[in-house]
Coordinates of C-alpha atoms in Angstrom, one line a residue:
M1 CA 42.6 -213.1 121.2
S2 CA 45.3 -211.0 123.3
K3 CA 48.6 -209.8 122.0
A4 CA 50.4 -211.7 124.7
L5 CA 48.7 -215.0 123.7
R6 CA 49.5 -214.5 120.2
L7 CA 53.0 -213.7 120.6
A8 CA 53.3 -216.7 122.9
M9 CA 51.7 -219.0 120.2
S10 CA 54.2 -217.5 117.5
L11 CA 57.1 -218.4 119.9
S12 CA 56.0 -222.0 120.6
R13 CA 55.8 -222.5 116.8
S14 CA 59.2 -221.2 116.2
Y15 CA 60.7 -223.0 119.2
P16 CA 58.5 -226.0 120.0
W17 CA 61.0 -227.4 122.5
V18 CA 60.9 -224.4 124.8
A19 CA 58.7 -224.3 128.1
N20 CA 57.2 -221.3 129.5
P21 CA 58.3 -219.1 130.9
F22 CA 60.8 -218.5 127.9
I23 CA 64.1 -218.3 129.4
V24 CA 67.4 -217.6 127.4
S25 CA 71.1 -217.9 127.9
A26 CA 72.7 -214.8 126.5
P27 CA 75.5 -215.4 123.6
M28 CA 78.6 -214.3 125.9
R29 CA 81.6 -214.2 123.8
V30 CA 83.7 -217.4 123.9
M31 CA 82.2 -218.3 127.5
S32 CA 78.8 -219.5 125.9
G33 CA 80.0 -222.6 124.4
P34 CA 78.2 -225.7 122.9
A35 CA 78.0 -227.7 126.2
L36 CA 76.1 -224.5 127.8
A37 CA 73.8 -223.8 124.8
V38 CA 72.7 -227.4 124.3
A39 CA 72.1 -228.1 127.9
V40 CA 69.8 -224.8 128.3
S41 CA 67.8 -225.7 125.3
R42 CA 67.5 -229.2 126.6
A43 CA 66.2 -227.9 129.6
G44 CA 63.4 -226.2 127.7
G45 CA 65.0 -222.9 127.3
L46 CA 67.0 -221.4 124.4
G47 CA 70.6 -221.6 124.5
F48 CA 72.9 -219.5 122.3
L49 CA 76.6 -219.8 121.3
G50 CA 78.5 -216.6 121.9
P51 CA 80.6 -214.9 119.3
A52 CA 84.2 -216.7 118.9
V53 CA 87.5 -214.9 118.8
K54 CA 87.2 -215.4 115.1
T55 CA 84.1 -216.1 113.0
Q56 CA 85.6 -219.3 111.6
D57 CA 85.9 -220.8 115.2
M58 CA 82.0 -220.6 115.2
L59 CA 81.9 -223.4 112.5
V60 CA 83.7 -225.6 114.9
D61 CA 81.2 -224.8 117.7
L62 CA 78.4 -225.4 115.4
E63 CA 79.7 -228.9 114.5
K64 CA 80.0 -229.7 118.1
V65 CA 76.5 -228.5 118.8
S66 CA 75.1 -230.6 115.9
T67 CA 76.8 -233.8 117.4
L68 CA 75.5 -232.9 120.9
V69 CA 71.9 -232.5 119.6
E70 CA 71.9 -235.8 117.7
E71 CA 73.3 -237.7 120.7
A72 CA 70.4 -236.1 122.7
R73 CA 67.9 -237.2 120.3
K74 CA 69.2 -240.8 120.3
S75 CA 69.2 -240.8 124.1
S76 CA 66.1 -239.3 124.9
S77 CA 63.1 -237.0 123.8
A78 CA 64.7 -233.7 124.4
F79 CA 64.6 -232.4 120.8
S80 CA 62.0 -233.4 118.3
S81 CA 63.6 -234.6 115.0
S82 CA 60.4 -233.0 113.4
T83 CA 62.1 -229.6 113.2
N84 CA 65.2 -229.2 110.8
V85 CA 66.6 -226.3 112.6
L86 CA 69.2 -226.8 115.3
P87 CA 67.8 -225.9 118.5
I88 CA 70.2 -223.2 119.8
G89 CA 70.9 -219.7 118.4
V90 CA 74.3 -218.2 117.4
G91 CA 75.5 -214.5 118.4
F92 CA 77.5 -212.2 116.3
Q93 CA 79.1 -209.0 117.1
L94 CA 78.7 -207.2 113.8
W95 CA 81.6 -204.6 114.1
S96 CA 84.1 -207.6 114.2
D97 CA 82.4 -210.8 112.5
D98 CA 82.9 -211.7 109.1
L99 CA 79.3 -211.9 107.4
A100 CA 80.5 -214.4 104.7
T101 CA 81.8 -216.9 107.2
A102 CA 78.7 -216.3 109.5
V103 CA 76.4 -217.0 106.5
S104 CA 78.2 -220.1 105.5
G105 CA 77.8 -221.6 108.9
I106 CA 74.0 -220.7 109.3
Q107 CA 73.5 -222.2 105.8
K108 CA 75.1 -225.4 106.8
Y109 CA 74.1 -225.8 110.2
K110 CA 70.8 -223.7 110.3
P111 CA 70.6 -222.5 113.9
C112 CA 67.2 -221.5 115.2
A113 CA 68.2 -218.0 115.8
A114 CA 71.0 -215.5 114.8
W115 CA 71.7 -212.8 117.5
L116 CA 73.0 -209.5 116.2
F117 CA 74.8 -206.9 118.2
A118 CA 76.9 -203.8 118.0
P119 CA 77.0 -202.7 114.4
K120 CA 79.4 -200.1 113.2
G121 CA 77.1 -198.9 110.5
G122 CA 73.8 -198.9 112.5
Q123 CA 70.6 -199.9 111.1
E124 CA 72.2 -200.4 107.6
D125 CA 74.3 -203.0 109.0
Y126 CA 71.3 -204.9 110.8
D127 CA 69.4 -204.9 107.4
H128 CA 72.3 -206.3 105.5
W129 CA 73.0 -209.0 108.0
S130 CA 69.5 -210.0 108.6
R131 CA 68.9 -210.1 104.6
S132 CA 71.8 -212.4 104.1
I133 CA 71.0 -214.5 107.0
R134 CA 67.4 -214.9 105.8
D135 CA 68.5 -215.5 102.1
A136 CA 70.8 -218.4 103.5
S137 CA 68.3 -220.0 106.1
S138 CA 64.7 -218.8 106.0
Q139 CA 64.0 -220.6 109.2
T140 CA 66.7 -218.9 111.3
Q141 CA 65.1 -216.0 113.1
I142 CA 66.7 -212.8 113.7
W143 CA 67.3 -211.4 117.1
I144 CA 68.5 -208.0 117.5
Q145 CA 69.8 -206.7 121.0
I146 CA 69.3 -202.9 121.6
G147 CA 70.1 -200.8 124.7
T148 CA 68.1 -197.6 124.0
L149 CA 64.6 -196.3 122.8
A150 CA 66.1 -194.6 119.9
E151 CA 67.6 -198.1 118.5
A152 CA 64.3 -199.7 119.1
K153 CA 62.3 -197.2 117.1
G154 CA 65.2 -197.4 114.3
L155 CA 64.3 -201.1 114.0
L156 CA 60.7 -200.4 112.8
K157 CA 62.2 -198.2 110.2
G158 CA 64.5 -200.7 108.7
S159 CA 63.9 -202.8 105.7
E160 CA 64.3 -206.1 107.5
R161 CA 62.4 -206.1 110.7
P162 CA 63.8 -208.5 113.4
D163 CA 61.8 -211.6 114.7
V164 CA 62.5 -210.9 118.3
I165 CA 64.2 -207.6 120.0
V166 CA 66.3 -207.9 123.1
V167 CA 66.1 -205.2 125.3
Q168 CA 69.3 -204.8 127.6
G169 CA 69.4 -202.6 130.5
S170 CA 72.5 -201.0 131.7
E171 CA 72.8 -203.4 134.6
A172 CA 74.0 -205.8 132.1
G173 CA 77.5 -207.1 132.0
G174 CA 79.8 -207.0 129.1
H175 CA 79.5 -204.7 126.6
G176 CA 76.7 -202.2 126.8
R177 CA 75.7 -198.6 126.2
H178 CA 77.7 -196.5 128.5
K179 CA 76.5 -192.8 127.8
D180 CA 72.9 -193.4 127.0
G181 CA 72.1 -196.6 128.6
L182 CA 69.3 -196.9 131.3
G183 CA 68.2 -199.5 133.7
L184 CA 65.9 -202.1 132.7
M185 CA 63.1 -200.9 135.1
T186 CA 62.4 -197.7 133.0
L187 CA 63.9 -198.7 129.7
L188 CA 61.9 -202.0 129.1
P189 CA 58.2 -200.6 129.6
E190 CA 59.0 -197.4 127.4
V191 CA 60.4 -199.7 124.4
V192 CA 57.2 -201.9 124.9
D193 CA 54.9 -198.9 124.6
A194 CA 56.9 -197.6 121.6
L195 CA 56.7 -201.1 119.7
A196 CA 53.1 -201.7 120.7
G197 CA 51.4 -203.0 117.4
S198 CA 54.4 -204.2 116.0
Q199 CA 53.8 -207.9 116.9
I200 CA 57.6 -208.3 117.6
P201 CA 58.2 -210.2 120.8
I202 CA 60.4 -208.4 123.2
F203 CA 62.9 -210.3 125.6
A204 CA 64.3 -208.6 128.6
A205 CA 68.0 -208.7 129.6
G206 CA 70.4 -207.0 132.1
G207 CA 70.4 -207.8 135.9
I208 CA 68.3 -210.7 135.7
A209 CA 69.7 -213.8 138.0
D210 CA 66.7 -215.6 139.2
G211 CA 63.1 -215.8 139.1
R212 CA 62.3 -212.6 141.0
G213 CA 63.9 -210.6 138.2
A214 CA 62.4 -212.8 135.6
A215 CA 58.7 -212.2 137.1
A216 CA 59.5 -208.5 137.4
A217 CA 60.4 -208.6 133.8
R218 CA 57.1 -210.2 132.7
C219 CA 55.3 -207.5 134.6
L220 CA 57.1 -204.7 132.8
G221 CA 56.1 -206.3 129.3
A222 CA 58.7 -208.7 128.5
D223 CA 57.7 -211.8 126.5
G224 CA 60.9 -213.8 127.5
V225 CA 64.0 -213.3 129.7
V226 CA 67.5 -213.5 129.1
L227 CA 70.1 -214.4 131.7
G228 CA 73.9 -213.8 130.9
T229 CA 76.0 -213.6 134.2
R230 CA 74.1 -216.4 136.1
F231 CA 75.1 -218.6 133.4
L232 CA 78.7 -217.7 133.8
A233 CA 78.3 -219.7 137.3
S234 CA 77.2 -222.6 135.6
E235 CA 79.1 -226.0 135.3
E236 CA 78.8 -225.8 131.4
A237 CA 80.2 -222.3 130.9
R238 CA 83.5 -222.3 129.0
I239 CA 85.2 -220.2 131.7
S240 CA 88.3 -220.3 134.0
R241 CA 87.6 -221.4 137.5
G242 CA 89.4 -218.1 138.9
Y243 CA 87.0 -216.1 136.6
Q244 CA 83.8 -218.1 137.9
G245 CA 84.9 -218.0 141.4
E246 CA 84.7 -214.1 141.1
I247 CA 81.3 -214.3 140.0
V248 CA 80.2 -216.2 142.9
R249 CA 82.4 -214.3 145.4
A250 CA 81.5 -210.7 144.4
T251 CA 78.5 -208.9 145.9
D252 CA 77.1 -205.2 145.6
G253 CA 77.2 -204.7 142.1
A254 CA 77.0 -200.9 142.3
A255 CA 80.3 -200.8 144.2
S256 CA 82.2 -203.8 143.0
T257 CA 81.5 -203.4 139.1
T258 CA 82.1 -200.5 136.8
R259 CA 82.1 -199.7 133.3
T260 CA 85.5 -199.0 131.8
L261 CA 87.6 -199.8 128.6
L262 CA 90.6 -200.4 130.6
Y263 CA 90.7 -204.1 130.5
N264 CA 89.7 -204.1 126.6
H265 CA 92.9 -202.1 126.1
L266 CA 95.1 -204.4 128.4
R267 CA 93.8 -207.3 126.6
G268 CA 94.3 -205.5 123.1
T269 CA 91.0 -205.6 122.4
M270 CA 90.2 -202.5 120.2
G271 CA 87.5 -201.6 117.6
W272 CA 84.3 -201.7 119.5
P273 CA 81.9 -198.9 118.3
E274 CA 82.0 -195.8 120.6
P275 CA 78.7 -196.4 122.2
Y276 CA 79.6 -199.6 123.9
M277 CA 81.8 -200.2 127.1
P278 CA 81.8 -203.3 129.1
R279 CA 80.8 -203.7 132.8
T280 CA 83.6 -205.5 135.0
I281 CA 84.4 -206.5 138.5
I282 CA 86.8 -204.2 139.9
N283 CA 90.3 -205.5 140.7
K284 CA 93.9 -204.2 141.4
S285 CA 94.3 -203.2 137.6
F286 CA 91.5 -200.8 137.9
I287 CA 92.2 -199.6 141.3
E288 CA 95.7 -198.7 140.3
H289 CA 94.5 -197.2 137.2
Q290 CA 92.4 -194.8 139.2
A291 CA 95.2 -193.9 141.3
G292 CA 97.4 -192.8 138.6
R293 CA 99.6 -195.8 137.7
S294 CA 100.8 -195.7 134.1
F295 CA 99.1 -197.8 131.5
D296 CA 102.5 -199.4 130.5
E297 CA 103.3 -200.6 134.2
L298 CA 99.6 -201.9 134.2
K299 CA 100.1 -203.8 131.1
V300 CA 103.2 -205.4 132.5
E301 CA 101.3 -206.5 135.5
H302 CA 98.3 -207.8 133.4
D303 CA 100.4 -210.0 131.2
Q304 CA 102.2 -211.6 134.1
A305 CA 98.8 -212.2 135.6
L306 CA 97.9 -214.0 132.5
K307 CA 100.6 -216.6 133.2
A308 CA 99.2 -217.1 136.9
G309 CA 96.1 -219.3 136.0
D310 CA 93.3 -218.9 138.2
A311 CA 95.2 -216.6 140.6
G312 CA 95.0 -213.9 137.9
W313 CA 91.5 -213.2 138.9
G314 CA 90.3 -211.9 142.4
P315 CA 90.4 -208.7 144.2
E316 CA 94.2 -209.1 144.1
G317 CA 94.2 -210.2 140.4
R318 CA 94.4 -208.0 137.3
L319 CA 92.4 -209.8 134.4
A320 CA 89.3 -208.7 132.9
T321 CA 86.2 -210.0 134.6
Y322 CA 83.3 -209.0 132.8
A323 CA 80.0 -209.5 134.8
G324 CA 76.6 -207.9 135.3
A325 CA 75.3 -205.8 138.3
S326 CA 73.5 -209.0 139.5
I327 CA 76.7 -210.6 141.0
G328 CA 75.4 -210.2 144.4
L329 CA 72.3 -212.5 143.5
I330 CA 74.6 -215.6 142.5
H331 CA 76.2 -217.4 145.4
N332 CA 77.0 -221.0 143.8
V333 CA 77.8 -222.9 140.5
K334 CA 74.8 -225.1 139.2
D335 CA 74.4 -226.9 136.1
A336 CA 72.5 -225.0 133.4
A337 CA 69.4 -227.1 133.6
T338 CA 69.1 -226.5 137.3
I339 CA 69.1 -222.8 136.8
V340 CA 66.6 -222.9 134.0
H341 CA 64.3 -225.2 136.2
D342 CA 65.0 -223.1 139.2
V343 CA 64.1 -219.6 137.4
R344 CA 61.0 -221.2 135.9
E345 CA 59.5 -222.4 139.2
Q346 CA 60.5 -219.2 141.0
V347 CA 58.5 -217.1 138.3
L348 CA 55.4 -219.5 138.5
E349 CA 55.4 -219.3 142.3
R350 CA 55.1 -215.5 141.8
L351 CA 52.9 -215.1 138.7
G352 CA 50.8 -218.3 139.3
P353 CA 49.6 -220.6 136.3
E354 CA 48.9 -217.5 134.3
G355 CA 52.6 -216.8 134.1
R356 CA 53.1 -220.0 132.1
S357 CA 51.5 -218.6 128.9
K358 CA 52.6 -215.1 129.1
I359 CA 56.4 -215.2 129.0

């Protein structure tokens, strides 16, 4: 039996509602709420709740997910009642989330997966969180997101190996590696080679917005794919319409997005570990910052834009619009199920029936 088939069978046992190719919605902070996570899983993918502003808020989201899942089970055969795990995952930013609160929520609701990212203490933090989560819910699988080859190798040396590793290319939106990050085209196959023999499924993230990117990731060695920015332009995303309009409007990610801490500082978001910096769509805040306007003046303008509603976004806007370089591939807002189905069909068109069992 090939490695690919063994891993596919392992994933099928852990996530029996998921259809292949395996499509995941990323745990985008706040914006990946209960409606989006459940819609993706109900469509045969795996939806993740994003980290909340406060870890305590996650408990409210998990309760809502539990209600939505029970409603789905009563009205259709979308989720089998034979599994006692919640068919969604939940994401955590280790540097800012509270472990005790996270563990209490996982113990109570038993999500199928916990996605760990951005520790301050490196591998030691991953081990501590993983061990604590497994003690609370043995069926909750540990997903860890990395952005460098060194991080991937480090996971093999830890005391708690992850169940899934997500390799994020530098094309991704939100917070990613800014000094040592690399594009997915090169990073992914090198990580796949380095982890050969580990039997850990590898998922690809960063710049994937349609079936072409998903199929390419499969050819590079991925067992599944993660879409983030594409799901910002979904009907279920917990996002302002002005923000969402920018995801659809913007093109040419190389020119219209950049990595900068400016918007974090304007929003008062401090404390991210040094390796991480967010990718955002450029607007007047960044342009004027580059031209030398003082931070204090930009802060005043930014805070005024917060009161402008949807007009706070856009080329003339000033608010943070975190997004990936794939924005030029996103032209409309669709419901999450349609996005999942479209990507799946596009992959199968390109890889043929064999692609069904390999991602």
